[in-house]
XYZ file of C-alpha atoms in Angstrom:
327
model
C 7.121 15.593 4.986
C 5.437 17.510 2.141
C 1.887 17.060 0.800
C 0.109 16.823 -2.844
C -3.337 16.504 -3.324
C -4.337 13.042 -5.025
C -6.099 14.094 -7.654
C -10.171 13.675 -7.598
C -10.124 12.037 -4.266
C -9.385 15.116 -2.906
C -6.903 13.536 -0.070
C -4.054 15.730 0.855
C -1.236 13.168 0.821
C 2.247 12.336 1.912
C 4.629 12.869 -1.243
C 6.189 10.087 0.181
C 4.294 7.203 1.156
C 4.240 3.429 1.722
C 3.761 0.400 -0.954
C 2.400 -2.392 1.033
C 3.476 -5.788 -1.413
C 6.730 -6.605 0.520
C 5.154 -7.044 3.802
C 2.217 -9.284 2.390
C 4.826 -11.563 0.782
C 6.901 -12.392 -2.424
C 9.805 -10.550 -1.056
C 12.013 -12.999 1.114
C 10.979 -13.605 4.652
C 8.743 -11.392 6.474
C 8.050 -11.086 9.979
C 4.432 -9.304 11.532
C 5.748 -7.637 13.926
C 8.992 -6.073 11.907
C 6.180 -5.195 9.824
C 4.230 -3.488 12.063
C 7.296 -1.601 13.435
C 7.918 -0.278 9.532
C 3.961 0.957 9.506
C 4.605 2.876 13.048
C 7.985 4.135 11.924
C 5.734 5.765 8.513
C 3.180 7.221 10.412
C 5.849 8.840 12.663
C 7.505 10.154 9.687
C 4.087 12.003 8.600
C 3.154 9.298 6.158
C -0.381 9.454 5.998
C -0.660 7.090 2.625
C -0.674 3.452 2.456
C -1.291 1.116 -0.810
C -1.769 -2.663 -0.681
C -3.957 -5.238 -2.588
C -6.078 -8.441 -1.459
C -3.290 -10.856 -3.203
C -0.331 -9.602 -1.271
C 0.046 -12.062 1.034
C -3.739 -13.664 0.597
C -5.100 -10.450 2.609
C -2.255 -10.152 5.455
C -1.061 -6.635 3.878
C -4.735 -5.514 4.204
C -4.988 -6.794 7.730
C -1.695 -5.379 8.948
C -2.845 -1.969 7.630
C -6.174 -2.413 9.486
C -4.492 -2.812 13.001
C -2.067 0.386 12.293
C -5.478 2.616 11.462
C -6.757 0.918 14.985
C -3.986 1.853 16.859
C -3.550 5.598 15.803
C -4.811 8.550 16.209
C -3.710 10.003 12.893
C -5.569 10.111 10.285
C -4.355 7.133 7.392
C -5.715 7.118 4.041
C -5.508 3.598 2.800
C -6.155 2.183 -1.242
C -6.167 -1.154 -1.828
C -6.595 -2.939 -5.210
C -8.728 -5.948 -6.645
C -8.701 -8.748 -9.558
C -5.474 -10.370 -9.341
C -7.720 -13.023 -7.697
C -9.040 -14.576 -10.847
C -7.740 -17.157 -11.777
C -7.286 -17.776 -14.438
C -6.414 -13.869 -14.863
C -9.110 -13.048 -17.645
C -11.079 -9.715 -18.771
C -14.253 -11.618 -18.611
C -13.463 -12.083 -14.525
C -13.784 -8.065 -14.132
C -17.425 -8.447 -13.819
C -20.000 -6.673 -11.466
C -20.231 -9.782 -9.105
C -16.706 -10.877 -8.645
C -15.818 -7.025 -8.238
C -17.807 -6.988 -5.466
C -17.265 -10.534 -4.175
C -13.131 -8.897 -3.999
C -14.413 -5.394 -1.997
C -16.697 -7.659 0.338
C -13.788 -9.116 1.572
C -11.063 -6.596 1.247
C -13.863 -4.319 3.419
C -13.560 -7.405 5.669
C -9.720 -7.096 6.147
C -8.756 -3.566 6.276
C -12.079 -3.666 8.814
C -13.579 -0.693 7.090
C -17.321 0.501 6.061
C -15.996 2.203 3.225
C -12.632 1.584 1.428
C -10.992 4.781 0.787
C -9.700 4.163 -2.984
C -9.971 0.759 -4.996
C -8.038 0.142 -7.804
C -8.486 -2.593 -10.413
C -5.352 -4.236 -10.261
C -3.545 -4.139 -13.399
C -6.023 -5.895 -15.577
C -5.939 -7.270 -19.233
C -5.599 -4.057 -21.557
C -9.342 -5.157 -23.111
C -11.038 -4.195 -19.341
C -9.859 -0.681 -20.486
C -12.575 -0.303 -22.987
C -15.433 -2.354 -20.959
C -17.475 0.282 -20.085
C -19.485 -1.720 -17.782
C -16.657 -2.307 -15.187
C -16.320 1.064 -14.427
C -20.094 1.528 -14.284
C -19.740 -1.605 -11.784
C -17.199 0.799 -9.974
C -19.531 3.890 -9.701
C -22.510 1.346 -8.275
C -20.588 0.805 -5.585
C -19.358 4.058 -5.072
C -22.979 5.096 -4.623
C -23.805 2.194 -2.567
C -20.918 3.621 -0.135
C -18.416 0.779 -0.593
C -16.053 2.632 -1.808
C -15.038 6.070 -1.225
C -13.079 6.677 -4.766
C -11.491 4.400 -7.791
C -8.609 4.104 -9.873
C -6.569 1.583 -12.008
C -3.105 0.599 -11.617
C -1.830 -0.307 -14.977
C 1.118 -1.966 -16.545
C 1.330 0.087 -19.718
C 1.209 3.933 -20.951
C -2.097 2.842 -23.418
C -3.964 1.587 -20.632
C -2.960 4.466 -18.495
C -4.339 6.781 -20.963
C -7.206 5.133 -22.171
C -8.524 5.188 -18.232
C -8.059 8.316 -18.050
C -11.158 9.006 -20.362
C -13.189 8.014 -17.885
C -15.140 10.765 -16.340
C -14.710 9.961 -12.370
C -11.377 8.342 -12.196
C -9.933 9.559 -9.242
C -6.375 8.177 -9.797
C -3.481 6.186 -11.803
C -1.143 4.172 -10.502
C 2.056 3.629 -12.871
C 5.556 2.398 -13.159
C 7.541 5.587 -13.450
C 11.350 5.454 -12.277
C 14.629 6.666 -13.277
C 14.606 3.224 -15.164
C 11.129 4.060 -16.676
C 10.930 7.410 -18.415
C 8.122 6.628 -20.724
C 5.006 8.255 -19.119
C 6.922 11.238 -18.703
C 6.655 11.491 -22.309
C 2.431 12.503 -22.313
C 0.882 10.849 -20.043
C 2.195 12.707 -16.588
C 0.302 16.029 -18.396
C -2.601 14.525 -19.618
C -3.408 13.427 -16.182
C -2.531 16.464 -14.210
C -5.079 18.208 -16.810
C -7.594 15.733 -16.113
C -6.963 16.280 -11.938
C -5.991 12.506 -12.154
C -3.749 11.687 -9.125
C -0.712 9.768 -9.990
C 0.766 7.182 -7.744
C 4.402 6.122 -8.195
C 5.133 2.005 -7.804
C 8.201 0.545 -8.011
C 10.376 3.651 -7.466
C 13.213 1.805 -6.430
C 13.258 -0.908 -9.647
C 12.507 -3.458 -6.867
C 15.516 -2.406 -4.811
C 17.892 -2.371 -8.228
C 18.136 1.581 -7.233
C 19.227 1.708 -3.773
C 22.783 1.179 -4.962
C 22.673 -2.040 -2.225
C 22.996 -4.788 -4.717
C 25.921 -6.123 -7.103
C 26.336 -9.009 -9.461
C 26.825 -11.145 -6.658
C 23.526 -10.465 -4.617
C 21.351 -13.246 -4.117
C 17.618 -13.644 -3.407
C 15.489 -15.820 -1.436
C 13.307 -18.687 -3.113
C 10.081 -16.791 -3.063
C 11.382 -13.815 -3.810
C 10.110 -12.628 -6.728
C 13.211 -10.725 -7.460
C 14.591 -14.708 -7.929
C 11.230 -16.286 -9.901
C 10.084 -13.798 -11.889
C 13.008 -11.983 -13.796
C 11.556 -13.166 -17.122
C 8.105 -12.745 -16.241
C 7.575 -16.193 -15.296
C 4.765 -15.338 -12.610
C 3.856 -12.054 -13.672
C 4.125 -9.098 -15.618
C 8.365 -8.859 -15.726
C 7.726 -5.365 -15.829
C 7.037 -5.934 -11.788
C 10.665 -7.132 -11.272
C 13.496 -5.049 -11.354
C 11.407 -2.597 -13.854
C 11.613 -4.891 -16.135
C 15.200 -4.118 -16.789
C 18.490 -7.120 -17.198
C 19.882 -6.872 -13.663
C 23.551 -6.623 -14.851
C 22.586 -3.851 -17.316
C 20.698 -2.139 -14.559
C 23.899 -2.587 -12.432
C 25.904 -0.924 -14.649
C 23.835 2.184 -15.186
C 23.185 2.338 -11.631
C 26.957 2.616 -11.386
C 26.854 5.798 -13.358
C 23.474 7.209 -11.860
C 25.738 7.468 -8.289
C 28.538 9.320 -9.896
C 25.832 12.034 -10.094
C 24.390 11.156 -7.281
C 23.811 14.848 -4.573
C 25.910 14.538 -1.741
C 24.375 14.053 1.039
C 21.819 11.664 -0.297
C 21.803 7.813 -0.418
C 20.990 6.046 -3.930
C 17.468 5.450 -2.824
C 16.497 9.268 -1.659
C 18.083 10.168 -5.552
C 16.026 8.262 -7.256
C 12.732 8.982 -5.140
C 13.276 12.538 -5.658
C 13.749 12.158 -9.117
C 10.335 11.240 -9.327
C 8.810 13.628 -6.920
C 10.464 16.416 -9.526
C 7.315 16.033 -12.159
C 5.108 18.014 -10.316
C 1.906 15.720 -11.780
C 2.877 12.802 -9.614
C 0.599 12.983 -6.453
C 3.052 10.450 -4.571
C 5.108 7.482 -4.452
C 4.956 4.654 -2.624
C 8.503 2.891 -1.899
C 7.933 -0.450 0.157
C 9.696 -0.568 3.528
C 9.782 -4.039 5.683
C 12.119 -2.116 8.108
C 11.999 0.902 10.291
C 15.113 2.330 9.004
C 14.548 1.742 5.276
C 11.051 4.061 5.980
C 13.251 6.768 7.323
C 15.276 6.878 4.374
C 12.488 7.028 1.961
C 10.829 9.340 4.122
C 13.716 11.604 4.162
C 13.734 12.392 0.691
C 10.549 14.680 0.863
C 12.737 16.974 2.581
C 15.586 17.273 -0.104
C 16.854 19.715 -1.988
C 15.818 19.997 -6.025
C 18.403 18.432 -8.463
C 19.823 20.219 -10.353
C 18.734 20.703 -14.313
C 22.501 19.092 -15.180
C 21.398 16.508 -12.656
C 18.243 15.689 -14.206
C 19.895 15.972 -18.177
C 22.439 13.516 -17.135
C 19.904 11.095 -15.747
C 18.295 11.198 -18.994
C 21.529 10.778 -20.890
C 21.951 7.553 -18.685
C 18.446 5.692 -19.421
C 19.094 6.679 -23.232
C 22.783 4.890 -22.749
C 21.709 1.726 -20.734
C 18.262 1.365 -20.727
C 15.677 2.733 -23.464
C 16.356 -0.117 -25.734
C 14.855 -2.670 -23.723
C 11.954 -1.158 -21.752
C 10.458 1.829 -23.549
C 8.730 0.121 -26.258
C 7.209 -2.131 -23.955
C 5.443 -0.545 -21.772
C-alpha cells in the first residue's frame, strides 16, 4: 500500500482506503459481522483511512468503525460527515447548534474525544457562501471536537467555492472514469491550496467493476434500485449519475483497454489514483475479498498515456453528454 498526505490535516494516508455507506445500509442486505471481517481485512491490507457519516445506517457505520479502532493496534484515521440529518434538508439547518447537536453524537458513536475530520455532508450549494458555518466549524475545532474539517460536495462550484476558505483541510468529490469534470480545474486548484482530495464513488456504485449486465437486479433498499432518477437523493449518488445501459455499454469498451492482469475495478481505481492531487479514494467493501481487490490496486503498474487517451475518448463517446454539465 502507498501513502499521500491529506492535505492540511497533515495525515499520511492509504491511497487506497475504505468508504463506509454500504455497510451502514442502502446497499442490499448487510450483515455486522461480514462487516467487521471487511474492516479487519482493510487494516490488514495497510488501510489506515476510513470515511462514514451519522446517516449511514442511523449511526451503525460510525459504531462499527469505533469497535475496529478498539480492537487494533494500528493506528486508523477515521472522518465522518454531518447534516444529512435535517430534515427537511435545508441551508438554514447548517447552523451552530444543530452542527454541534450532529458531532455530540457522532463523538458518541465512533467513541472518540476528538473526531479526526468532519465533513458537512453535501449541503445545499447556498451553505457554501454562509460564512458563519464554517466559523461554527473552527469553534469547535478550538474547543477540541474536532481535529480538522472539510466538505463533501455534489458539484465542481461548490467544490471550488470551499476551497476559499482559509482552513479547509479537505474535499471530498465524485471523480471517476465516468466523471471527468473536476479534472478539468478543480484537481489543481486544490493541490495549490494543500486541499486533500478524497475520491467517492470510484466504482460508479459498482457500474465499474465489469460485474453487472442488463440483466442484474438489485435489492428493494438498494439504492442502486430507488434512486436511479434521484428519487431519494442526489442521482448523482447512484451509478454516477449515469443511464445504466449507457454505462454498460461504455464499460464494455473501457475493458477492451483494460491492463492485463487487472480486474475492471483495480482499472478504474487506478485511473483515479493517476492525478497526483487526489489524496485517496475510498471504494466501499462489505466483503473481505472485494477489500483485497481494491487494495491491490495501490500496487499497480501506471497506465499507459494511450491507456489514459482512450479512456478519455470513451467518456467523450458515451458519457459527457449527460453528466458533465451537471455537476
Amino acid at each position: 500500500m502507498k501513502y499521500r498526505k491529506l492535505g492540511k490535516t497533515g495525515f499520511e494516508v492509504s491511497e487506497v482506503s475504505f468508504g463506509g455507506w454500504a455497510i451502514g445500509g442502502s446497499w442490499g442486505d448487510v450483515e455486522d459481522e461480514q462487516s467487521m471481517a471487511a474492516l479487519r481485512e482493510a487494516v490488514n491490507q495497510g488501510i489506515n483511512f476510513f470515511d462514514t457519516a451519522d446517516v449511514y445506517g442511523d449511526g451503525r457505520s460510525e459504531r462499527l468503525m469505533a469497535k475496529l479502532r478498539k480492537e487494533t493496534d494500528k493506528k486508523i484515521h477515521i472522518a465522518t460527515k454531518a447534516g444529512r440529518r435535517l430534515d427537511p434538508h435545508v441551508a438554514e439547518g447548517y447552523n451552530k447548534e444543530n452542527l454541534n447537536k450532529f458531532v455530540d453524537r457522532s463523538l458518541k458513536n465512533l467513541d472518540v474525544e476528538t473526531i479526526d475530520l468532519l465533513q458537512l455532508h453535501c449541503p445545499p450549494t447556498e451553505v457554501y457562501s454562509q460564512e458563519e458555518v464554517f466559523e461554527a466549524l473552527e469553534e469547535m475545532v478550538a474547543a477540541g471536537k474536532i481535529k480538522n474539517y472539510g466538505v463533501s460536495v455534489e458539484k465542481v462550484e461548490e467544490a471550488m467555492k470551499a476551497l476559499e476558505y482559509e482552513n479547509l483541510a479537505t474535499v471530498q468529490i465524485i471523480y471517476n472514469m465516468f466523471r471527468h469534470k473536476p479534472g478539468d480545474e478543480f484537481l489543481d486548484k486544490a493541490k495549490e491550496k494543500d486541499v486533500g482530495v478524497i475520491c467517492r464513488v470510484p466504482l460508479a456504485s459498482g457500474l465499474l467493476t465489469g460485474k453487472f449486465s442488463k440483466d442484474s437486479t438489485f435489492a428493494e433498499d438498494d439504492h442502486r434500485n430507488y434512486n436511479r432518477h434521484g428519487e431519494a437523493f442526489d442521482k448523482g449518488e447512484t451509478f454516477s449519475g449515469v443511464d445504466f445501459e449507457l454505462g454498460l455499454k461504455a464499460v464494455e469498451e473501457l475493458e477492451k483497454i483494460k491492463p492485463e492482469g487487472l480486474t475492471m475495478a483495480q482499472f478504474a481505481l487506478k485511473w483515479i489514483l493517476m492525478n497526483d492531487a487526489v489524496s485517496c479514494v475510498i471504494p466501499g467493501g462489505k466483503k473481505p475479498w472485494q477489500v483485497q481487490d481494491n487494495a491491490a490496486a495501490s500496487e499497480a503498474e501506471d497506465l499507459s498515456d494511450e491507456v489514459m487517451e482512450r479512456v478519455d475518448e470513451i467518456y467523450d463517446e458515451y458519457i459527457r453528454d449527460s453528466v458533465h454539465h451537471l455537476w
